[in-house]
Amino acid sequence: MTDKKTLPTEVPTLYIVPTPIGNLGDITQRALDTLTNVDLIAAEDTRHTGKLLSHFGISTKTFALHDHNEQQKAQVLVEKLLAGYSIALVSDAGTPLISDPGYHLVTKCRQAGVKVVPLPGACAVVTALSASGLPSDRFSFEGFLPAKSKGRKDKFLEIAKAERTCIFYESPHRILDSLHDMLEILGAEREVVLARELTKTFETIQGLPLAKLVDWVKSDENQQRGEMALLVHGYRAVSDDSLPEEATRTLAILSKELPLKKAAALAAEIYNLKKNALYKWGLEHLD
Ligand code: SAM
């Protein structure tokens, strides 16, 4: 136990403390006060967090809590909390538990009646969404995309007709493969935003129809580097008179060789549109 007494609460508490996702200026005053005054900081990587702490002149002891030991070490931390310690949980960057360790610890704390206090702060999902220009009234965070193509395509099929904005984390060495898989399932016209290196020097937020975004990323290797999130516009049911020009042009070409029904079905598959809408358009516009 310590004699530090400046924390706002006397009861043993686990504080969830976000740290910057790039720009150190994004640490909050409350995060600094909490990290200074707790008895112990549970950190995903104690060396990484050590650098952050020394930058801010904080000397609080750290304890390693990462994906590989969390289930086992969470109990040790709960016991310390029950014995009167106050503990802060941090991850390498951003908000703990968001694609980062902490879930088991928080669950165990709540089960044991330990108070859990969350601090607001940096998080790549919300930072990206706020500047993406995509609808923000409904969104879901889908975590990291699966590493294998089959898993990714299944994931894209699962969200293909979702009307909410969907947000994924992706690693730079898979970005092109993932965008190709996305293009295959969601179609060329789906609007997607690549949010890269947020809060850092080379911050880039680029939103384009998917086919154009793939070309843009392909043509510039810099866009395949750094930390990134992908934000996908929700599915928009297309009314007959607002079909994308590219889709109706394809339908017109296909219908020269195929019955209209078949041509509409193919164009619908290519552009991820409703085949009835294309069929109706064909009846009205094509000979
Ligand atoms: N806990 C973090 C948060 O609150 O966002 C996320 C941790 S997760 C292990 C790391 C991933 O988050 C990166 O691979 C990237 O997809 C995303 N990310 C983190 N920082 C980012 C940044 N500055 N710009 C864009 N994406 C970022």
mmCIF file of C-alpha atoms and ligand atoms in Angstrom:
data_model
loop_
_atom_site.group_PDB
_atom_site.id
_atom_site.type_symbol
_atom_site.label_atom_id
_atom_site.label_comp_id
_atom_site.label_asym_id
_atom_site.label_seq_id
_atom_site.Cartn_x
_atom_site.Cartn_y
_atom_site.Cartn_z
ATOM 1 C CA MET A 1 0.000 0.000 0.000
ATOM 2 C CA THR A 2 1.031 3.568 -0.515
ATOM 3 C CA ASP A 3 0.432 6.844 1.232
ATOM 4 C CA LYS A 4 -0.693 8.541 -1.993
ATOM 5 C CA LYS A 5 -4.071 10.009 -1.156
ATOM 6 C CA THR A 6 -4.940 12.345 -3.971
ATOM 7 C CA LEU A 7 -7.184 9.997 -5.913
ATOM 8 C CA PRO A 8 -10.832 11.044 -5.862
ATOM 9 C CA THR A 9 -11.923 7.801 -4.242
ATOM 10 C CA GLU A 10 -10.763 5.969 -1.128
ATOM 11 C CA VAL A 11 -12.184 2.599 -2.135
ATOM 12 C CA PRO A 12 -9.977 0.180 -4.053
ATOM 13 C CA THR A 13 -10.479 1.005 -7.696
ATOM 14 C CA LEU A 14 -9.378 -0.172 -11.107
ATOM 15 C CA TYR A 15 -8.965 2.832 -13.430
ATOM 16 C CA ILE A 16 -9.165 2.221 -17.196
ATOM 17 C CA VAL A 17 -6.743 4.767 -18.638
ATOM 18 C CA PRO A 18 -6.482 5.505 -22.383
ATOM 19 C CA THR A 19 -3.096 6.610 -23.696
ATOM 20 C CA PRO A 20 -2.297 8.451 -26.978
ATOM 21 C CA ILE A 21 -2.571 6.665 -30.343
ATOM 22 C CA GLY A 22 0.343 8.661 -31.743
ATOM 23 C CA ASN A 23 0.363 12.247 -30.568
ATOM 24 C CA LEU A 24 1.541 12.483 -26.962
ATOM 25 C CA GLY A 25 -0.365 15.755 -26.613
ATOM 26 C CA ASP A 26 -3.549 13.662 -26.532
ATOM 27 C CA ILE A 27 -2.943 12.366 -22.998
ATOM 28 C CA THR A 28 -5.487 13.903 -20.648
ATOM 29 C CA GLN A 29 -4.723 15.678 -17.383
ATOM 30 C CA ARG A 30 -6.902 13.145 -15.589
ATOM 31 C CA ALA A 31 -4.931 10.265 -17.122
ATOM 32 C CA LEU A 32 -1.652 11.829 -15.918
ATOM 33 C CA ASP A 33 -3.053 12.422 -12.409
ATOM 34 C CA THR A 34 -4.364 8.873 -12.218
ATOM 35 C CA LEU A 35 -1.158 7.265 -13.477
ATOM 36 C CA THR A 36 0.835 9.342 -10.972
ATOM 37 C CA ASN A 37 -1.335 8.505 -7.991
ATOM 38 C CA VAL A 38 -2.272 4.839 -8.319
ATOM 39 C CA ASP A 39 -0.230 2.174 -6.505
ATOM 40 C CA LEU A 40 0.353 0.109 -9.618
ATOM 41 C CA ILE A 41 -0.060 0.330 -13.387
ATOM 42 C CA ALA A 42 -1.057 -2.871 -15.194
ATOM 43 C CA ALA A 43 0.457 -2.467 -18.663
ATOM 44 C CA GLU A 44 0.316 -4.506 -21.864
ATOM 45 C CA ASP A 45 4.046 -3.938 -22.405
ATOM 46 C CA THR A 46 5.890 -2.548 -19.407
ATOM 47 C CA ARG A 47 8.844 -1.315 -21.505
ATOM 48 C CA HIS A 48 6.584 0.547 -23.913
ATOM 49 C CA THR A 49 4.560 2.089 -21.078
ATOM 50 C CA GLY A 50 7.806 2.829 -19.210
ATOM 51 C CA LYS A 51 8.816 5.209 -22.013
ATOM 52 C CA LEU A 52 5.480 7.009 -21.853
ATOM 53 C CA LEU A 53 5.701 7.302 -18.075
ATOM 54 C CA SER A 54 9.252 8.615 -18.127
ATOM 55 C CA HIS A 55 8.267 11.176 -20.791
ATOM 56 C CA PHE A 56 5.718 12.541 -18.315
ATOM 57 C CA GLY A 57 7.983 12.121 -15.258
ATOM 58 C CA ILE A 58 5.809 9.425 -13.668
ATOM 59 C CA SER A 59 7.538 6.788 -11.523
ATOM 60 C CA THR A 60 4.629 4.494 -10.552
ATOM 61 C CA LYS A 61 5.464 0.765 -10.585
ATOM 62 C CA THR A 62 4.232 -1.300 -13.540
ATOM 63 C CA PHE A 63 2.951 -4.882 -13.800
ATOM 64 C CA ALA A 64 2.752 -6.870 -17.066
ATOM 65 C CA LEU A 65 -0.755 -7.806 -18.164
ATOM 66 C CA HIS A 66 -0.955 -8.958 -21.767
ATOM 67 C CA ASP A 67 -2.973 -11.331 -23.937
ATOM 68 C CA HIS A 68 -0.824 -14.322 -22.950
ATOM 69 C CA ASN A 69 -1.021 -13.983 -19.169
ATOM 70 C CA GLU A 70 -4.194 -11.991 -18.562
ATOM 71 C CA GLN A 71 -6.472 -14.860 -17.521
ATOM 72 C CA GLN A 72 -3.967 -15.970 -14.896
ATOM 73 C CA LYS A 73 -2.680 -12.564 -13.717
ATOM 74 C CA ALA A 74 -6.094 -10.919 -13.522
ATOM 75 C CA GLN A 75 -6.737 -12.866 -10.306
ATOM 76 C CA VAL A 76 -3.487 -11.565 -8.770
ATOM 77 C CA LEU A 77 -4.560 -7.998 -9.558
ATOM 78 C CA VAL A 78 -8.070 -8.537 -8.151
ATOM 79 C CA GLU A 79 -6.477 -9.760 -4.919
ATOM 80 C CA LYS A 80 -4.275 -6.648 -4.773
ATOM 81 C CA LEU A 81 -7.346 -4.479 -5.353
ATOM 82 C CA LEU A 82 -9.282 -6.292 -2.623
ATOM 83 C CA ALA A 83 -6.264 -5.735 -0.331
ATOM 84 C CA GLY A 84 -6.616 -1.986 -0.889
ATOM 85 C CA TYR A 85 -4.416 -1.178 -3.873
ATOM 86 C CA SER A 86 -5.562 1.245 -6.545
ATOM 87 C CA ILE A 87 -4.562 0.123 -10.022
ATOM 88 C CA ALA A 88 -4.576 1.743 -13.480
ATOM 89 C CA LEU A 89 -4.916 -0.397 -16.579
ATOM 90 C CA VAL A 90 -3.216 0.831 -19.761
ATOM 91 C CA SER A 91 -2.478 -0.748 -23.126
ATOM 92 C CA ASP A 92 0.235 0.164 -25.623
ATOM 93 C CA ALA A 93 -1.971 2.813 -27.226
ATOM 94 C CA GLY A 94 -5.529 4.032 -27.102
ATOM 95 C CA THR A 95 -8.285 2.646 -24.931
ATOM 96 C CA PRO A 96 -7.631 -0.639 -23.118
ATOM 97 C CA LEU A 97 -9.995 -3.499 -24.073
ATOM 98 C CA ILE A 98 -10.534 -2.062 -27.574
ATOM 99 C CA SER A 99 -8.637 -4.749 -29.530
ATOM 100 C CA ASP A 100 -6.376 -4.774 -26.476
ATOM 101 C CA PRO A 101 -6.121 -6.711 -23.187
ATOM 102 C CA GLY A 102 -8.294 -5.937 -20.175
ATOM 103 C CA TYR A 103 -11.585 -7.754 -20.704
ATOM 104 C CA HIS A 104 -10.845 -10.575 -18.240
ATOM 105 C CA LEU A 105 -9.528 -8.185 -15.614
ATOM 106 C CA VAL A 106 -12.540 -5.872 -15.804
ATOM 107 C CA THR A 107 -14.976 -8.808 -15.704
ATOM 108 C CA LYS A 108 -13.235 -10.331 -12.695
ATOM 109 C CA CYS A 109 -13.156 -6.962 -10.900
ATOM 110 C CA ARG A 110 -16.871 -6.427 -11.407
ATOM 111 C CA GLN A 111 -17.630 -9.970 -10.247
ATOM 112 C CA ALA A 112 -15.528 -9.390 -7.128
ATOM 113 C CA GLY A 113 -17.288 -6.087 -6.386
ATOM 114 C CA VAL A 114 -14.204 -3.971 -7.172
ATOM 115 C CA LYS A 115 -15.030 -0.494 -8.425
ATOM 116 C CA VAL A 116 -14.084 0.074 -12.082
ATOM 117 C CA VAL A 117 -13.683 3.693 -13.211
ATOM 118 C CA PRO A 118 -13.253 4.405 -16.947
ATOM 119 C CA LEU A 119 -11.421 7.513 -18.143
ATOM 120 C CA PRO A 120 -12.375 8.837 -21.598
ATOM 121 C CA GLY A 121 -9.560 9.296 -24.073
ATOM 122 C CA ALA A 122 -7.887 8.365 -27.336
ATOM 123 C CA CYS A 123 -9.356 5.541 -29.391
ATOM 124 C CA ALA A 124 -8.684 5.004 -33.100
ATOM 125 C CA VAL A 125 -12.248 3.839 -33.900
ATOM 126 C CA VAL A 126 -13.951 6.982 -32.678
ATOM 127 C CA THR A 127 -11.180 9.280 -33.903
ATOM 128 C CA ALA A 128 -11.464 7.813 -37.408
ATOM 129 C CA LEU A 129 -15.263 7.887 -37.461
ATOM 130 C CA SER A 130 -15.425 11.511 -36.344
ATOM 131 C CA ALA A 131 -13.566 12.718 -39.458
ATOM 132 C CA SER A 132 -14.607 10.061 -41.984
ATOM 133 C CA GLY A 133 -17.653 11.842 -43.367
ATOM 134 C CA LEU A 134 -19.571 8.548 -43.080
ATOM 135 C CA PRO A 135 -22.851 8.329 -41.163
ATOM 136 C CA SER A 136 -22.049 8.334 -37.461
ATOM 137 C CA ASP A 137 -25.568 7.875 -36.098
ATOM 138 C CA ARG A 138 -25.170 4.093 -36.186
ATOM 139 C CA PHE A 139 -21.851 2.288 -36.377
ATOM 140 C CA SER A 140 -20.231 -0.913 -35.263
ATOM 141 C CA PHE A 141 -16.640 -1.665 -34.429
ATOM 142 C CA GLU A 142 -15.718 -5.037 -35.925
ATOM 143 C CA GLY A 143 -12.168 -5.342 -34.537
ATOM 144 C CA PHE A 144 -9.278 -6.633 -36.652
ATOM 145 C CA LEU A 145 -10.112 -8.223 -39.979
ATOM 146 C CA PRO A 146 -9.365 -11.957 -40.153
ATOM 147 C CA ALA A 147 -5.862 -12.764 -41.430
ATOM 148 C CA LYS A 148 -7.035 -15.175 -44.133
ATOM 149 C CA SER A 149 -8.951 -14.297 -47.275
ATOM 150 C CA LYS A 150 -11.776 -16.792 -46.618
ATOM 151 C CA GLY A 151 -12.390 -15.356 -43.138
ATOM 152 C CA ARG A 152 -12.364 -11.818 -44.501
ATOM 153 C CA LYS A 153 -14.815 -12.595 -47.270
ATOM 154 C CA ASP A 154 -17.154 -14.281 -44.762
ATOM 155 C CA LYS A 155 -16.939 -11.174 -42.613
ATOM 156 C CA PHE A 156 -17.731 -8.895 -45.570
ATOM 157 C CA LEU A 157 -20.663 -11.123 -46.551
ATOM 158 C CA GLU A 158 -21.932 -10.848 -42.985
ATOM 159 C CA ILE A 159 -21.947 -7.041 -43.115
ATOM 160 C CA ALA A 160 -22.803 -6.617 -46.829
ATOM 161 C CA LYS A 161 -26.414 -5.603 -46.170
ATOM 162 C CA ALA A 162 -25.839 -3.881 -42.819
ATOM 163 C CA GLU A 163 -27.050 -0.296 -42.946
ATOM 164 C CA ARG A 164 -24.694 0.958 -40.230
ATOM 165 C CA THR A 165 -21.131 2.190 -40.776
ATOM 166 C CA CYS A 166 -18.736 -0.701 -40.048
ATOM 167 C CA ILE A 167 -15.223 -0.050 -38.782
ATOM 168 C CA PHE A 168 -12.301 -2.478 -38.984
ATOM 169 C CA TYR A 169 -8.701 -2.392 -37.848
ATOM 170 C CA GLU A 170 -6.203 -3.710 -40.370
ATOM 171 C CA SER A 171 -2.474 -4.212 -40.477
ATOM 172 C CA PRO A 172 -0.451 -2.553 -43.258
ATOM 173 C CA HIS A 173 0.909 -5.763 -44.784
ATOM 174 C CA ARG A 174 -2.620 -7.060 -45.466
ATOM 175 C CA ILE A 175 -4.314 -3.847 -46.550
ATOM 176 C CA LEU A 176 -4.222 -4.492 -50.295
ATOM 177 C CA ASP A 177 -5.406 -8.100 -50.025
ATOM 178 C CA SER A 178 -8.192 -7.016 -47.714
ATOM 179 C CA LEU A 179 -9.301 -4.233 -50.034
ATOM 180 C CA HIS A 180 -9.380 -6.705 -52.960
ATOM 181 C CA ASP A 181 -11.549 -9.108 -50.942
ATOM 182 C CA MET A 182 -13.781 -6.230 -49.932
ATOM 183 C CA LEU A 183 -14.130 -5.153 -53.554
ATOM 184 C CA GLU A 184 -15.167 -8.666 -54.549
ATOM 185 C CA ILE A 185 -17.904 -8.842 -51.924
ATOM 186 C CA LEU A 186 -19.117 -5.259 -51.487
ATOM 187 C CA GLY A 187 -18.710 -4.050 -55.072
ATOM 188 C CA ALA A 188 -16.918 -1.177 -56.776
ATOM 189 C CA GLU A 189 -19.291 1.564 -55.666
ATOM 190 C CA ARG A 190 -19.297 1.049 -51.907
ATOM 191 C CA GLU A 191 -17.809 4.098 -50.213
ATOM 192 C CA VAL A 192 -14.877 3.204 -47.950
ATOM 193 C CA VAL A 193 -12.576 5.402 -45.902
ATOM 194 C CA LEU A 194 -8.982 4.540 -45.088
ATOM 195 C CA ALA A 195 -7.888 6.349 -41.916
ATOM 196 C CA ARG A 196 -4.138 6.052 -41.511
ATOM 197 C CA GLU A 197 -1.615 7.281 -38.960
ATOM 198 C CA LEU A 198 -4.237 9.253 -37.054
ATOM 199 C CA THR A 199 -2.853 12.048 -34.870
ATOM 200 C CA LYS A 200 0.630 11.536 -36.367
ATOM 201 C CA THR A 201 2.701 13.446 -38.924
ATOM 202 C CA PHE A 202 1.453 11.499 -41.943
ATOM 203 C CA GLU A 203 -2.189 11.335 -40.935
ATOM 204 C CA THR A 204 -4.292 10.533 -44.018
ATOM 205 C CA ILE A 205 -8.057 10.147 -44.222
ATOM 206 C CA GLN A 206 -9.125 9.160 -47.720
ATOM 207 C CA GLY A 207 -12.674 8.252 -48.676
ATOM 208 C CA LEU A 208 -13.511 6.918 -52.180
ATOM 209 C CA PRO A 209 -15.720 4.374 -53.924
ATOM 210 C CA LEU A 210 -14.013 1.058 -53.274
ATOM 211 C CA ALA A 211 -12.622 0.433 -56.786
ATOM 212 C CA LYS A 212 -11.002 3.887 -56.781
ATOM 213 C CA LEU A 213 -9.668 3.445 -53.253
ATOM 214 C CA VAL A 214 -7.988 0.167 -54.249
ATOM 215 C CA ASP A 215 -6.279 1.917 -57.194
ATOM 216 C CA TRP A 216 -5.250 4.817 -54.992
ATOM 217 C CA VAL A 217 -3.687 2.566 -52.322
ATOM 218 C CA LYS A 218 -2.018 0.423 -54.991
ATOM 219 C CA SER A 219 -0.482 3.415 -56.706
ATOM 220 C CA ASP A 220 1.182 4.819 -53.578
ATOM 221 C CA GLU A 221 3.196 2.517 -51.316
ATOM 222 C CA ASN A 222 3.074 5.078 -48.524
ATOM 223 C CA GLN A 223 -0.630 4.333 -48.182
ATOM 224 C CA GLN A 224 0.268 0.738 -47.344
ATOM 225 C CA ARG A 225 2.308 1.749 -44.289
ATOM 226 C CA GLY A 226 1.588 2.596 -40.674
ATOM 227 C CA GLU A 227 -1.462 2.058 -38.497
ATOM 228 C CA MET A 228 -4.818 2.024 -40.191
ATOM 229 C CA ALA A 229 -8.559 1.613 -39.880
ATOM 230 C CA LEU A 230 -11.100 0.948 -42.628
ATOM 231 C CA LEU A 231 -14.579 2.419 -42.423
ATOM 232 C CA VAL A 232 -17.291 1.043 -44.681
ATOM 233 C CA HIS A 233 -20.423 2.977 -45.586
ATOM 234 C CA GLY A 234 -23.579 1.075 -44.655
ATOM 235 C CA TYR A 235 -25.644 -0.651 -47.310
ATOM 236 C CA ARG A 236 -27.963 1.681 -49.179
ATOM 237 C CA ALA A 237 -31.005 0.117 -50.785
ATOM 238 C CA VAL A 238 -31.008 1.741 -54.229
ATOM 239 C CA SER A 239 -34.240 3.094 -55.628
ATOM 240 C CA ASP A 240 -34.924 2.431 -59.333
ATOM 241 C CA ASP A 241 -34.108 5.930 -60.477
ATOM 242 C CA SER A 242 -30.830 6.233 -58.579
ATOM 243 C CA LEU A 243 -28.957 3.197 -59.835
ATOM 244 C CA PRO A 244 -25.244 3.880 -60.327
ATOM 245 C CA GLU A 245 -24.469 4.779 -63.936
ATOM 246 C CA GLU A 246 -21.776 2.122 -64.114
ATOM 247 C CA ALA A 247 -24.304 -0.569 -63.136
ATOM 248 C CA THR A 248 -26.893 0.470 -65.713
ATOM 249 C CA ARG A 249 -24.187 0.691 -68.396
ATOM 250 C CA THR A 250 -23.033 -2.839 -67.545
ATOM 251 C CA LEU A 251 -26.638 -4.012 -67.623
ATOM 252 C CA ALA A 252 -27.113 -2.468 -71.069
ATOM 253 C CA ILE A 253 -23.992 -4.248 -72.381
ATOM 254 C CA LEU A 254 -24.897 -7.593 -70.826
ATOM 255 C CA SER A 255 -28.481 -7.406 -72.082
ATOM 256 C CA LYS A 256 -27.209 -7.322 -75.674
ATOM 257 C CA GLU A 257 -25.957 -10.889 -75.169
ATOM 258 C CA LEU A 258 -28.253 -12.247 -72.469
ATOM 259 C CA PRO A 259 -31.939 -12.252 -71.536
ATOM 260 C CA LEU A 260 -32.726 -9.201 -69.408
ATOM 261 C CA LYS A 261 -33.425 -11.298 -66.314
ATOM 262 C CA LYS A 262 -30.034 -12.982 -66.483
ATOM 263 C CA ALA A 263 -28.265 -9.682 -67.303
ATOM 264 C CA ALA A 264 -29.947 -7.974 -64.322
ATOM 265 C CA ALA A 265 -28.945 -10.827 -62.010
ATOM 266 C CA LEU A 266 -25.301 -10.595 -63.123
ATOM 267 C CA ALA A 267 -25.135 -6.809 -62.875
ATOM 268 C CA ALA A 268 -26.765 -7.005 -59.435
ATOM 269 C CA GLU A 269 -24.082 -9.433 -58.297
ATOM 270 C CA ILE A 270 -21.242 -7.314 -59.690
ATOM 271 C CA TYR A 271 -22.445 -4.082 -58.076
ATOM 272 C CA ASN A 272 -24.071 -5.577 -54.982
ATOM 273 C CA LEU A 273 -27.463 -4.152 -55.967
ATOM 274 C CA LYS A 274 -30.991 -5.512 -55.972
ATOM 275 C CA LYS A 275 -31.658 -7.464 -59.169
ATOM 276 C CA ASN A 276 -35.318 -6.392 -59.257
ATOM 277 C CA ALA A 277 -34.292 -2.732 -59.362
ATOM 278 C CA LEU A 278 -31.984 -3.423 -62.313
ATOM 279 C CA TYR A 279 -34.563 -5.598 -64.061
ATOM 280 C CA LYS A 280 -37.180 -2.867 -63.708
ATOM 281 C CA TRP A 281 -34.731 -0.262 -65.003
ATOM 282 C CA GLY A 282 -33.965 -2.530 -67.982
ATOM 283 C CA LEU A 283 -37.639 -2.922 -68.836
ATOM 284 C CA GLU A 284 -38.082 0.838 -68.806
ATOM 285 C CA HIS A 285 -34.880 1.899 -70.543
ATOM 286 C CA LEU A 286 -33.682 -0.877 -72.838
ATOM 287 C CA ASP A 287 -35.193 -2.059 -76.107
HETATM 288 N N1 SAM B 1 -6.721 0.218 -28.152
HETATM 289 C C1 SAM B 1 -6.484 0.866 -29.412
HETATM 290 C C2 SAM B 1 -7.607 1.881 -29.669
HETATM 291 O O1 SAM B 1 -8.195 2.354 -28.699
HETATM 292 O O2 SAM B 1 -7.853 2.245 -30.813
HETATM 293 C C3 SAM B 1 -6.341 -0.131 -30.530
HETATM 294 C C4 SAM B 1 -5.236 -1.112 -30.320
HETATM 295 S S1 SAM B 1 -5.039 -2.239 -31.635
HETATM 296 C C5 SAM B 1 -3.876 -3.364 -30.954
HETATM 297 C C6 SAM B 1 -4.019 -1.371 -32.766
HETATM 298 C C7 SAM B 1 -4.746 -1.057 -34.059
HETATM 299 O O3 SAM B 1 -5.571 0.086 -33.895
HETATM 300 C C8 SAM B 1 -3.821 -0.706 -35.209
HETATM 301 O O4 SAM B 1 -3.319 -1.851 -35.868
HETATM 302 C C9 SAM B 1 -4.737 0.098 -36.109
HETATM 303 O O5 SAM B 1 -5.583 -0.739 -36.852
HETATM 304 C C10 SAM B 1 -5.556 0.874 -35.060
HETATM 305 N N2 SAM B 1 -4.867 2.128 -34.742
HETATM 306 C C11 SAM B 1 -4.180 2.411 -33.622
HETATM 307 N N3 SAM B 1 -3.646 3.642 -33.712
HETATM 308 C C12 SAM B 1 -3.995 4.143 -34.901
HETATM 309 C C13 SAM B 1 -3.732 5.357 -35.578
HETATM 310 N N4 SAM B 1 -2.971 6.289 -35.024
HETATM 311 N N5 SAM B 1 -4.264 5.527 -36.805
HETATM 312 C C14 SAM B 1 -5.027 4.580 -37.390
HETATM 313 N N6 SAM B 1 -5.308 3.408 -36.797
HETATM 314 C C15 SAM B 1 -4.788 3.183 -35.574
#
